[in-house]
Short mmCIF file of C-alpha atoms and ligand atoms in Angstrom, two decimals:
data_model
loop_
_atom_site.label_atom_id
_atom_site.label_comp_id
_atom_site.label_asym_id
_atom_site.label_seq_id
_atom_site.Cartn_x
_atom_site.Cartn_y
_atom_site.Cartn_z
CA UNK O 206 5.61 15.01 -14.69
CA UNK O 207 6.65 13.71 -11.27
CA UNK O 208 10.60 13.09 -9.94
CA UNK O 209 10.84 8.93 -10.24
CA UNK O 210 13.69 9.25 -7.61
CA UNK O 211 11.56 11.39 -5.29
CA UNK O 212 8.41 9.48 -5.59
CA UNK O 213 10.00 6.09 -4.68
CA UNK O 214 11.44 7.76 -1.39
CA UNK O 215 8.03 7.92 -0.42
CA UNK O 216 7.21 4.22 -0.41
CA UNK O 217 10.14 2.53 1.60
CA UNK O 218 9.08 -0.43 0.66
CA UNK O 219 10.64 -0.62 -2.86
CA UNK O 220 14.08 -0.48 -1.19
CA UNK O 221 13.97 -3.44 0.89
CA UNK O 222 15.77 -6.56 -0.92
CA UNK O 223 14.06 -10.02 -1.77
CA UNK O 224 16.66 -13.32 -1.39
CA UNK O 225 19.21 -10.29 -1.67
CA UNK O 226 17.97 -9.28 -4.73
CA UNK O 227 16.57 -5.52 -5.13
CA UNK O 228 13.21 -6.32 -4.80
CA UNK O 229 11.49 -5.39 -8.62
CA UNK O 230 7.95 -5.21 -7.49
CA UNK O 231 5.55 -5.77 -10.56
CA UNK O 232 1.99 -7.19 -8.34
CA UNK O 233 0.32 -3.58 -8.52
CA UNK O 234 -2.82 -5.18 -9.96
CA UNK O 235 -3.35 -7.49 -7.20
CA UNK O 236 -2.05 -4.69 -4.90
CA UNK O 237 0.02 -1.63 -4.55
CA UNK O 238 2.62 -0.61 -1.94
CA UNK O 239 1.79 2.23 0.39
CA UNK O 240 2.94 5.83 0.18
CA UNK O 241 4.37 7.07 4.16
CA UNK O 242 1.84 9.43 4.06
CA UNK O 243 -0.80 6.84 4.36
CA UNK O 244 0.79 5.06 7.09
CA UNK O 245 1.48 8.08 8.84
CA UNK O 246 -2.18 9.12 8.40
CA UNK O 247 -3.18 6.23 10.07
CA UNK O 248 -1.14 5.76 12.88
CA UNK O 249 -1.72 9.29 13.66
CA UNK O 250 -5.46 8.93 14.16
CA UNK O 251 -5.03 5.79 16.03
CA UNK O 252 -2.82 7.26 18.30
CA UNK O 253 -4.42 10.96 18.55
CA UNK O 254 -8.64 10.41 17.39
CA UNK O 255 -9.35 6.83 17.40
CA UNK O 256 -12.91 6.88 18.54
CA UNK O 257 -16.03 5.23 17.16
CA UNK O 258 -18.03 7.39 14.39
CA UNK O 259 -21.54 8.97 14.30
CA UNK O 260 -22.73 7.66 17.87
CA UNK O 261 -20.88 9.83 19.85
CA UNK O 262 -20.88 13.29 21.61
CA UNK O 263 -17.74 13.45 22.72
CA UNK O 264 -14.54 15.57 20.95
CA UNK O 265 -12.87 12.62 19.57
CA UNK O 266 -15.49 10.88 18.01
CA UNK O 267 -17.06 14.13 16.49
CA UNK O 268 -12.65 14.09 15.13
CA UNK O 269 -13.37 10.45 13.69
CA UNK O 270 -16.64 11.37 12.14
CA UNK O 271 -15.20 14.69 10.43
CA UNK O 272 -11.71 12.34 8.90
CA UNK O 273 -14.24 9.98 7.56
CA UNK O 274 -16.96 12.03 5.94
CA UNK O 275 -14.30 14.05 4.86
CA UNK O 276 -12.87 10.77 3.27
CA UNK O 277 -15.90 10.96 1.24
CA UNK O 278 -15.95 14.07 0.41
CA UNK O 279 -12.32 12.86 -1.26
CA UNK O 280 -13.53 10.09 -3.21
CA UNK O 281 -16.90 12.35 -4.75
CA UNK O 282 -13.87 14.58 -5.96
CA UNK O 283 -11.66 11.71 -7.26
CA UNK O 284 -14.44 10.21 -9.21
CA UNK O 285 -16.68 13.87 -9.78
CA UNK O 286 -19.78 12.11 -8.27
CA UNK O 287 -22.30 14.82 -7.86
CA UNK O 288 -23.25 14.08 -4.55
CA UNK O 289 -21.30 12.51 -1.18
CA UNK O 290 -24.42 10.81 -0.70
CA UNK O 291 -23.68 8.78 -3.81
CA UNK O 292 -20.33 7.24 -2.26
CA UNK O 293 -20.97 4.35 -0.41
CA UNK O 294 -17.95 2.40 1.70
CA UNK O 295 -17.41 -1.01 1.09
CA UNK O 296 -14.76 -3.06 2.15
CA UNK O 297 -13.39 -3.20 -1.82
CA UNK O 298 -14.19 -4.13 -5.46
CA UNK O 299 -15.80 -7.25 -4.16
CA UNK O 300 -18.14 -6.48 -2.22
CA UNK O 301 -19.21 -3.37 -3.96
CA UNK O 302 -20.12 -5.92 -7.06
CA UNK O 303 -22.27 -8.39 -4.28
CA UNK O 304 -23.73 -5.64 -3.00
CA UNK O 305 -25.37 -4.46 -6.03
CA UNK O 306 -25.95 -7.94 -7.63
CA UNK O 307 -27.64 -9.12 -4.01
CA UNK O 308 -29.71 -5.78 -3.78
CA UNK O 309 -30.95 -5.41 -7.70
CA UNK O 310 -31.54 -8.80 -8.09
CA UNK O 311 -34.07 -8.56 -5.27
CA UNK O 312 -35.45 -5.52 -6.15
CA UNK O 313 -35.74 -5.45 -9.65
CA UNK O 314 -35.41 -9.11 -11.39
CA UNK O 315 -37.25 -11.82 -11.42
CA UNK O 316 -36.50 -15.58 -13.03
CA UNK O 317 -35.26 -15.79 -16.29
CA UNK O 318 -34.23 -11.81 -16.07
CA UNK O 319 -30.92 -11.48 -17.40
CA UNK O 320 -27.49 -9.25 -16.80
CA UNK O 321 -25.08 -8.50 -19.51
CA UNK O 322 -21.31 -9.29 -18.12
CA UNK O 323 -18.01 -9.95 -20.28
CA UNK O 324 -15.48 -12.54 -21.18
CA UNK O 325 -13.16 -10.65 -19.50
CA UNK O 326 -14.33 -10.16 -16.13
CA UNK O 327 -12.68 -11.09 -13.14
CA UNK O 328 -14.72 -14.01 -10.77
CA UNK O 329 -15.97 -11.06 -8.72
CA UNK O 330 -18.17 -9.91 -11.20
CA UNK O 331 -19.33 -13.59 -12.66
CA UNK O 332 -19.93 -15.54 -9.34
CA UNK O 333 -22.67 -12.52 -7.54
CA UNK O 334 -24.26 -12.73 -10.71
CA UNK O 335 -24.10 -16.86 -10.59
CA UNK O 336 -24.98 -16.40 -7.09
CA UNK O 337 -28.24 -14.57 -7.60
CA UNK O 338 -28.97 -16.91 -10.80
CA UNK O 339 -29.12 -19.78 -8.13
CA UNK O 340 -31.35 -17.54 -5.59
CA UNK O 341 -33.55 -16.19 -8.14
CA UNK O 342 -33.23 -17.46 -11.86
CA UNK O 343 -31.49 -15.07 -12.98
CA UNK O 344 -29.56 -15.43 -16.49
CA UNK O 345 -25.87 -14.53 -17.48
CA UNK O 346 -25.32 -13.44 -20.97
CA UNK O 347 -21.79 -12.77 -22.19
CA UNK O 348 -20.09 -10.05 -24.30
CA UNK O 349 -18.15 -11.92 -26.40
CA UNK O 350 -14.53 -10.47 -27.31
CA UNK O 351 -11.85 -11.20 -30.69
CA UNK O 352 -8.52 -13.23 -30.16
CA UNK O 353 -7.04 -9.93 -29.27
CA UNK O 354 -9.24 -9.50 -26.51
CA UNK O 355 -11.38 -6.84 -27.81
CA UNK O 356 -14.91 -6.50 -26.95
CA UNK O 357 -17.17 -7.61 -29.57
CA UNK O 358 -19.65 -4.61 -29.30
CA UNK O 359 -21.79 -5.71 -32.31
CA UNK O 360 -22.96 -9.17 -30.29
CA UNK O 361 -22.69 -6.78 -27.21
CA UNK O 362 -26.10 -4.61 -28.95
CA UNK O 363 -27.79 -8.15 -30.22
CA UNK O 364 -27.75 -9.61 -26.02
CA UNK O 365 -30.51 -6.77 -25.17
CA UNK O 366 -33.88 -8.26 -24.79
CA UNK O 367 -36.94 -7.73 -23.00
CA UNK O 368 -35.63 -9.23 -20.38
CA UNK O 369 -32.51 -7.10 -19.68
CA UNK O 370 -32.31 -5.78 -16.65
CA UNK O 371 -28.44 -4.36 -16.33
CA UNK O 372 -25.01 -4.67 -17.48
CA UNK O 373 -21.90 -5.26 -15.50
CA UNK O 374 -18.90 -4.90 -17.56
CA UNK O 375 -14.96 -4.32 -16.12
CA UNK O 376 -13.66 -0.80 -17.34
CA UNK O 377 -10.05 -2.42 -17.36
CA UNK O 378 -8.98 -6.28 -18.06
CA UNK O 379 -6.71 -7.50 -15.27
CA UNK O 380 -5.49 -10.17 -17.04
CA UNK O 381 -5.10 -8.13 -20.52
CA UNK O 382 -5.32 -4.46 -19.41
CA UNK O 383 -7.89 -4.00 -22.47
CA UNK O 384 -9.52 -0.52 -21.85
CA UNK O 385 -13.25 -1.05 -22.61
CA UNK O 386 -14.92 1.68 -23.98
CA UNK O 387 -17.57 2.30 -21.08
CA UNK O 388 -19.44 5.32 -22.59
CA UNK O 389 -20.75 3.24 -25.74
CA UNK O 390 -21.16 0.41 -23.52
CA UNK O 391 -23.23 2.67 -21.12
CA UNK O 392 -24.90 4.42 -23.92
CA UNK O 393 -25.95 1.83 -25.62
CA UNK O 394 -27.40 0.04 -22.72
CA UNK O 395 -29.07 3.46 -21.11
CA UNK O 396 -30.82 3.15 -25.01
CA UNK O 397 -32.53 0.34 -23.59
CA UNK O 398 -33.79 1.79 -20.37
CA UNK O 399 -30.99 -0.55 -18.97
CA UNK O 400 -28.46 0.62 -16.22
CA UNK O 401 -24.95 -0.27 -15.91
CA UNK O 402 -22.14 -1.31 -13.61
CA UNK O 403 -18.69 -0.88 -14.05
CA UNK O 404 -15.68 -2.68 -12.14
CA UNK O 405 -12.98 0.05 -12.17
CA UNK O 406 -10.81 -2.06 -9.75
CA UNK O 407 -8.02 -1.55 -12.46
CA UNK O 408 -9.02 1.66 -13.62
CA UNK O 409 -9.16 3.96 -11.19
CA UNK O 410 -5.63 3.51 -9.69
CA UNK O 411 -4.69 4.31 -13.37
CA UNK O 412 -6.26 7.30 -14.99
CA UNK O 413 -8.85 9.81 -14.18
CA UNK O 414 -12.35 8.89 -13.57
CA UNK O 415 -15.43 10.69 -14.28
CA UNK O 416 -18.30 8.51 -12.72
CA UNK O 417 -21.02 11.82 -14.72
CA UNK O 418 -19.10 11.87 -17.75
CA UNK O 419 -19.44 8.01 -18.07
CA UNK O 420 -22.81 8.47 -16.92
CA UNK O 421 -22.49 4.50 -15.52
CA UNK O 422 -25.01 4.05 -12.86
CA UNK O 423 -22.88 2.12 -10.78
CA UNK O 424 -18.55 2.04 -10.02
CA UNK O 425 -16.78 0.13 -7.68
CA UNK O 426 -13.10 0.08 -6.96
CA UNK O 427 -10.84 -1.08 -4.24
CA UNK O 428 -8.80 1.35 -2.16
CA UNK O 429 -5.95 -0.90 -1.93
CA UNK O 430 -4.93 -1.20 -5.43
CA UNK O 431 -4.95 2.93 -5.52
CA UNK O 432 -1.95 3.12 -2.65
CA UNK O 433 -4.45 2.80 -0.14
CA UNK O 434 -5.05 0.74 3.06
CA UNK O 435 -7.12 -2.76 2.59
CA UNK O 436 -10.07 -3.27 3.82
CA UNK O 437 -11.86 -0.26 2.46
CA UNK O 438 -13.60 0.26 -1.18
CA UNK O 439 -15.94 2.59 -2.95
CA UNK O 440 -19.30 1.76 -4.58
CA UNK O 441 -20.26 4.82 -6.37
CA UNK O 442 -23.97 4.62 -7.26
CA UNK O 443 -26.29 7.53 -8.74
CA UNK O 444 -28.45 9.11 -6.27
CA UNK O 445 -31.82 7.43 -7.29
CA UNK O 446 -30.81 4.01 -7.81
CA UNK O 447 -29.24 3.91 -4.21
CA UNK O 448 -32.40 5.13 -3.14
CA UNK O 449 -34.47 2.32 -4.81
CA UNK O 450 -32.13 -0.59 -4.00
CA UNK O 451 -32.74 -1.95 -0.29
CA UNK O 452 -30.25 -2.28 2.46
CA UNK O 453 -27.63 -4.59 1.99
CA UNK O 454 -26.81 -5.97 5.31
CA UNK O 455 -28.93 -4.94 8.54
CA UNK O 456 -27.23 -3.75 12.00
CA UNK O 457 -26.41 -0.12 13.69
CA UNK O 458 -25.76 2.79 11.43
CA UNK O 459 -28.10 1.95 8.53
CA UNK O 460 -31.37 2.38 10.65
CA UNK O 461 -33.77 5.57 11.23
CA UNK O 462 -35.82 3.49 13.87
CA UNK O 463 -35.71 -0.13 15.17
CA UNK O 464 -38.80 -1.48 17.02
CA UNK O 465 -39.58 -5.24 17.03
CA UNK O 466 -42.69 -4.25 14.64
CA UNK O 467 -41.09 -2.19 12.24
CA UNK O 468 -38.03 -0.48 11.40
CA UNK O 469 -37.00 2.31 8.90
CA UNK O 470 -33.68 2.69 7.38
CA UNK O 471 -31.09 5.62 7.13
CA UNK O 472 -31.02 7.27 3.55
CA UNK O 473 -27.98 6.29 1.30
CA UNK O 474 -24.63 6.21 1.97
CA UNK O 475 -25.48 4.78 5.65
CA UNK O 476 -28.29 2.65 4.12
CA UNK O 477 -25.67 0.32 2.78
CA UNK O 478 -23.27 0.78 5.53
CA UNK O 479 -24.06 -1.20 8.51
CA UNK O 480 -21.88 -1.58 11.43
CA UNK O 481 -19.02 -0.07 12.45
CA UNK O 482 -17.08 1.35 9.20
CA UNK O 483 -12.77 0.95 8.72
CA UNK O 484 -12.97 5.18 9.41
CA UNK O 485 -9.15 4.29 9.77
CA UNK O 486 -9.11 2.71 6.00
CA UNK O 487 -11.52 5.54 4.75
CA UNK O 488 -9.02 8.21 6.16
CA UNK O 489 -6.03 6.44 4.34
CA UNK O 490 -7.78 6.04 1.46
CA UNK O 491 -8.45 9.50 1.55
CA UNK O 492 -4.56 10.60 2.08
CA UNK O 493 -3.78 7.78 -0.77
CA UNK O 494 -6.37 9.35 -3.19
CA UNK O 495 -4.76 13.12 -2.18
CA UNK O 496 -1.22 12.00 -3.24
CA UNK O 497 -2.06 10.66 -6.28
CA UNK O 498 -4.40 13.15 -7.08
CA UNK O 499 -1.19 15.68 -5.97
CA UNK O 500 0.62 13.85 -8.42
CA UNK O 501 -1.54 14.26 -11.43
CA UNK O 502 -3.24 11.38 -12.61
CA UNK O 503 -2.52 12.21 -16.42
CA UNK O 504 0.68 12.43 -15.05
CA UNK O 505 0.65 9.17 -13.95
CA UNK O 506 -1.22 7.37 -16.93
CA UNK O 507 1.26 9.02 -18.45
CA UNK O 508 4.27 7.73 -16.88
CA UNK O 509 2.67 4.25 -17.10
CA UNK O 510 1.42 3.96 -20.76
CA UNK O 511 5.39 4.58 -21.29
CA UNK O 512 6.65 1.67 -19.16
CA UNK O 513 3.24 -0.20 -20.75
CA UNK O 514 4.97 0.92 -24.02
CA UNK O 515 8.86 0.30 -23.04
CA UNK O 516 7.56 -2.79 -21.50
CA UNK O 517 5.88 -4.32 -24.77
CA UNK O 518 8.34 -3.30 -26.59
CA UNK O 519 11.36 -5.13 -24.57
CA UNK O 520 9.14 -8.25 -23.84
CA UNK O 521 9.04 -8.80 -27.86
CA UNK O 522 12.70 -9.06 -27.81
CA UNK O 523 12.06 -12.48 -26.43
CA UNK O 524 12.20 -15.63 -28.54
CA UNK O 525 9.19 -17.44 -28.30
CA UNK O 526 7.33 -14.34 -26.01
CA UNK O 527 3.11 -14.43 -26.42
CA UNK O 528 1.43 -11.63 -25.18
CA UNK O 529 -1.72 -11.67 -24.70
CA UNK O 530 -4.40 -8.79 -25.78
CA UNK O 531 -3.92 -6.32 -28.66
CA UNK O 532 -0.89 -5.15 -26.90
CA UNK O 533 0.92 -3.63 -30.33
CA UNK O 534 3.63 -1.54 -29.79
CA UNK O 535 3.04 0.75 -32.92
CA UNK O 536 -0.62 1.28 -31.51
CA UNK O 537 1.11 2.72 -28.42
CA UNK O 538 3.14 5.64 -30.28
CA UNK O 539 0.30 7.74 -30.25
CA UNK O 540 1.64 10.53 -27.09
CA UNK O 541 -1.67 11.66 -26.93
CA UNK O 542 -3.37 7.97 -25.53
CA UNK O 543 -2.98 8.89 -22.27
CA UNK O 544 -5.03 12.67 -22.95
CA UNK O 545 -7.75 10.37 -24.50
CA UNK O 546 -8.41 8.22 -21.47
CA UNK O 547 -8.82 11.69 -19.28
CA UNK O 548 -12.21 11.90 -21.41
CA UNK O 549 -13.25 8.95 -18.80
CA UNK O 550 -12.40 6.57 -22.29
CA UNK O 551 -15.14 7.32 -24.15
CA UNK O 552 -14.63 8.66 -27.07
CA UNK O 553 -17.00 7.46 -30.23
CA UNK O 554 -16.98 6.03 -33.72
CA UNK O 555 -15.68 9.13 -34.98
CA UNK O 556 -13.11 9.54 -32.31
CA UNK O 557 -9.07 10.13 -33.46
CA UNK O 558 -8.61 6.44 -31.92
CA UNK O 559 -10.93 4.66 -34.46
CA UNK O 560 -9.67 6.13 -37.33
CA UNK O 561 -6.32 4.74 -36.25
CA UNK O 562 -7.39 1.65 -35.61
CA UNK O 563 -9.97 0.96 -38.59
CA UNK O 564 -7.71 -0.75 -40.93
CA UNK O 565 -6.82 -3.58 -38.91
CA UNK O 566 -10.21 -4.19 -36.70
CA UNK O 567 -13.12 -5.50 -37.49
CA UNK O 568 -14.80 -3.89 -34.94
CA UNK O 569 -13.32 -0.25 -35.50
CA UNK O 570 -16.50 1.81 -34.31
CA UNK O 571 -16.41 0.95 -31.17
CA UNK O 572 -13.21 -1.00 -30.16
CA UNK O 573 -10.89 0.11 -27.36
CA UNK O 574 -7.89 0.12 -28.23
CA UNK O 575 -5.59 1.22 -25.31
CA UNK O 576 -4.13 -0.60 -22.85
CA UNK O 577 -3.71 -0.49 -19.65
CA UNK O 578 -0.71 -0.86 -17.12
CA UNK O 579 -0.82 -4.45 -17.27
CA UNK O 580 1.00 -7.39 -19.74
CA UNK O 581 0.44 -10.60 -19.31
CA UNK O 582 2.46 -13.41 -21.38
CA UNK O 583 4.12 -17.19 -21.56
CA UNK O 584 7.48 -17.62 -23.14
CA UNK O 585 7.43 -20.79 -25.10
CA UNK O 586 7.04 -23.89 -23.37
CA UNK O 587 7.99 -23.14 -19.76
CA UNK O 588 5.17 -22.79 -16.99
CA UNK O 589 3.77 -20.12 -15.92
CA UNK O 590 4.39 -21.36 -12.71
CA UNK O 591 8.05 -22.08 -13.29
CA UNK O 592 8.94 -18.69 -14.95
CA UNK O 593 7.35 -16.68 -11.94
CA UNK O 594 8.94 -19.01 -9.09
CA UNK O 595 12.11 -18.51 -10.55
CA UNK O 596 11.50 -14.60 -11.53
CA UNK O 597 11.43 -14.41 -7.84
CA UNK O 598 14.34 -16.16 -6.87
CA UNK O 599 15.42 -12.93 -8.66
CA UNK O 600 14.02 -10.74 -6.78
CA UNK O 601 11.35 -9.77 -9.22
CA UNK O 602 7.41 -10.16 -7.89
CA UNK O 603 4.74 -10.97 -11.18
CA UNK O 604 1.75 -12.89 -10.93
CA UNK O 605 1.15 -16.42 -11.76
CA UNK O 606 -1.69 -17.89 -12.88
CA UNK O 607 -5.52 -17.50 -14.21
CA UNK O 608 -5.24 -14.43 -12.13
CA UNK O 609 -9.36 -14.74 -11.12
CA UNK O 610 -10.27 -15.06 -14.71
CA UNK O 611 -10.50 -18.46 -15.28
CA UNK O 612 -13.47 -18.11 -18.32
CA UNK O 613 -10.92 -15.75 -20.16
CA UNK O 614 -8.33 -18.23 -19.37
CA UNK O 615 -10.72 -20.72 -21.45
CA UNK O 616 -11.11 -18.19 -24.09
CA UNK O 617 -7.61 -17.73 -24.42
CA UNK O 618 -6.89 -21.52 -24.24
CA UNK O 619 -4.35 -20.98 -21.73
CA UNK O 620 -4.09 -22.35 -17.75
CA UNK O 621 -2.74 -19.47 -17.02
CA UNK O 622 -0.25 -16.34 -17.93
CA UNK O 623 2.83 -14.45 -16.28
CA UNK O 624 1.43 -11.06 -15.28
CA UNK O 625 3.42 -8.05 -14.81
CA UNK O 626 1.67 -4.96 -13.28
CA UNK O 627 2.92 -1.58 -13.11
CA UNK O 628 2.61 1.56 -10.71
CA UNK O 629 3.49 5.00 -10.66
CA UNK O 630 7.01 4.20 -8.93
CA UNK O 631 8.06 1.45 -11.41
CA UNK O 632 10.83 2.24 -13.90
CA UNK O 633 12.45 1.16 -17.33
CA UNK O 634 15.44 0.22 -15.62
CA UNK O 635 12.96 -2.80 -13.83
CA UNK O 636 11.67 -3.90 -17.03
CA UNK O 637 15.07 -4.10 -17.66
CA UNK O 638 16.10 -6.22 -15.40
CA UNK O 639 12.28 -8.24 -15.90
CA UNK O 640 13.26 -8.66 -19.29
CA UNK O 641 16.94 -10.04 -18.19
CA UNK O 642 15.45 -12.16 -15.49
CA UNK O 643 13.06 -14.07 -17.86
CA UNK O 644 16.06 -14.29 -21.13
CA UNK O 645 17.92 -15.83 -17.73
CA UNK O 646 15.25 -18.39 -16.84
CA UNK O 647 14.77 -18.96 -20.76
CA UNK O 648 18.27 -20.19 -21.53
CA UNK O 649 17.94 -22.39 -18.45
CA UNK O 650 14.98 -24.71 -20.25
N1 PLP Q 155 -12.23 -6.72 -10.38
C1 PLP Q 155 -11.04 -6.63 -10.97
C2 PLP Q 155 -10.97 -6.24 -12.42
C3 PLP Q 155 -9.88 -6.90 -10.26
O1 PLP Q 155 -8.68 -6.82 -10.86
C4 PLP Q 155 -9.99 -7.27 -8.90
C5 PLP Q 155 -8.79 -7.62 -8.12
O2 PLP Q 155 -7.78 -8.01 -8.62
C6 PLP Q 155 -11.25 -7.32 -8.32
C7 PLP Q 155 -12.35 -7.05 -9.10
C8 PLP Q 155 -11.44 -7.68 -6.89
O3 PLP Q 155 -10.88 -6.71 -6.07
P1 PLP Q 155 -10.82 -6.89 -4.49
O4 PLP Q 155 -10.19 -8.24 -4.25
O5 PLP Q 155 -9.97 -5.77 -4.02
O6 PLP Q 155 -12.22 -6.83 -3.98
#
């Protein structure tokens, strides 16, 4: 395990005071702070290398080139791709997910072909789909999932048809923090010839990823919700499917040739990267992905399936407190979760997890169980809106709202939830004073 004390040194940010409050910072799914070492990183090659990559000869921009493709040499480590020619730079989770909706819709569907996607996913993954359905005909089908917010994987096998051309499923609810269990979902699809796609935007900041173990043909996650910069993201896709899907956007960089008659393209990674790339962003990213990597990520799903735990446990304290998920407190005794997720979460029907689990779920085989760093929840009658505005007047930052999930939101039959989000630098002692700050705007209504 990690010093707490020593760790939050590193991110001045978390010291600073909101309306003279200690700030309580609990937005780490819609962003994390930034570790010095990142900043540093960055000013230091703005100030000592900053120079345009792969076009030039000269010393600095040879400097540039080496801090970026070493960036992605990073990343194939963090998510044990096999190749750096399978990382591609994006500018997040977002446009990863366009890119491959725009580029396999047009090179492998056709009208009424259909993609498998979840009641759980955030917009990002729903509207490039809905996008493409409007280009091309394309059709949504949906994973169902249970009141807890469990996917239903039974209906998940009965959507594969003919027509099936790939799935595109979250690894991690953002709203919920439901771990999906991506190998059987992968599995089972790869048993129809079909690939898959999964959002890790809230998984890789979280627990280690292993992109072969998965075997998922496509992963996308955003830099700045793993302590990174913004602006830079990371579409992970195996070798031959990056290699079959065309460019994305055309301009310098992703070309072998131009001529007015005909022009070739770069192989993959560059293929998909036109224009000038944030080789600042990929270098922070980079430094972001060292520290936490330096700081074990078991070590830090470890830390945060406690507060997840801690947190759960406290927020039940509260009269009239619904939390939303399968977020049960005696389901998160188990020490060993956090060892389980290391597999890349995919352990099967026989797996320690189901067993435990088999008694009260209908859907035992296959369910997922764990949670993630996330709890989202509305305390009796007061809005969600309310109880966050005046959360902050405390000094304490949660999210408001459908949180880009607005067809979960209709599945739950809610507007919206309170979201609280946790990092590696969060404490008990902050729930704490979460769990005081909302009994405090409680006995106010
Ligand atoms: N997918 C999930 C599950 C998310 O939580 C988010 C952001 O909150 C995104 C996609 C979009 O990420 P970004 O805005 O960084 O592209």
């Amino acid at each position: 395990m990690y010093d707490i004390n020593q760790v939050r040194e590193d991110f001045p940010i978390l010291s600073r005071k909101v309306y003279d409050k200690p700030l309580v910072y609990f937005d780490n799914a819609a962003t994390t702070q930034k570790p010095l070492c990142v900043l540093d990183a960055m000013r230091e090659e703005y100030l000592n290398v900053n120079a345009n990559v792969h076009r030039g000869v000269h010393w600095m921009s040879q400097q540039a080139t080496e801090l970026h493709e070493q960036a992605r040499e990073t990343v194939r480590r963090f998510l044990n791709a096999k190749s750096t020619t399978e990382i591609v730079f994006t500018r997040g989770t977002t446009e990863g997910l366009n890119l491959v909706a725009s580029t396999f819709a047009d090179e492998c569907m056709q009208e009424g072909d259909e993609v498998i996607v979840s009641t759980m996913e955030h917009h990002s993954n729903i509207v490039p789909w809905q996008l493409q359905a409007r280009n091309k005909g394309i059709v949504l089908k949906v994973i169902p999932m249970s009141d807890d917010g469990i996917l239903d994987m039974e209906a998940y096998k009965s959507l594969f048809t003919e027509k099936t051309r790939i799935v595109s499923v979250c690894h991690v609810s953002n709203v919920l923090g439901t771990v999906n269990p991506v190998k059987d979902i992968v599995r089972i699809a790869h048993e129809h010839g079909v690939p898959v796609m999964i959002d890790g935007a809230q998984s890789a900041p979280h627990f280690k990823v292993d992109v072969q173990d998965i075997d998922c043909d496509f992963f996308v996650f955003s830099g700045h919700k793993v302590y990174g910069p913004t602006g830079i993201g990371v579409l992970y896709g195996k070798e031959a499917w990056l290699e079959k899907l065309p460019p994305y956007q055309g301009g310098g960089e992703m070309i072998e040739h131009v001529s007015f008659e005909h022009t070739t393209f770069e192989r993959p990674p560059l293929k998909f990267e036109a224009g000038t790339p944030d080789y600042i962003a990929s270098h922070g990213l980079a430094v972001a992905l060292d520290y936490v990597s330096k700081l074990g990520m078991d070590n830090i799903a470890a830390h945060e399936q406690e507060l997840a735990r801690y947190a759960i446990q406290r927020l039940q304290e509260i009269p009239e407190m619904k939390i939303y998920g399968k977020l049960r407190v005696e389901e998160l005794r188990d020490e060993n979760d956090y060892n389980r997720r290391k597999e890349g979460y995919g352990f099967d029907a026989v797996g320690k997890n189901s067993q435990l689990l088999s008694s009260n779920s209908q859907h035992s085989t296959f369910n997922s169980q764990l949670h993630d760093a996330v709890v989202s929840f509305n305390v009796g009658n007061i809005h969600h809106m309310d109880l966050g505005t005046l959360l902050d007047r405390l000094g304490i930052a949660v999210r408001t709202g459908h949180h880009c999930a607005q067809p979960l939101m209709d599945r739950l039959g809610v507007l919206g939830t309170v979201r609280a989000s946790f990092a590696l630098y969060n404490t008990k002692e902050e729930i704490d004073t979460l769990v005081a700050g909302i009994d405090r705007v409680r006995k106010m209504f």
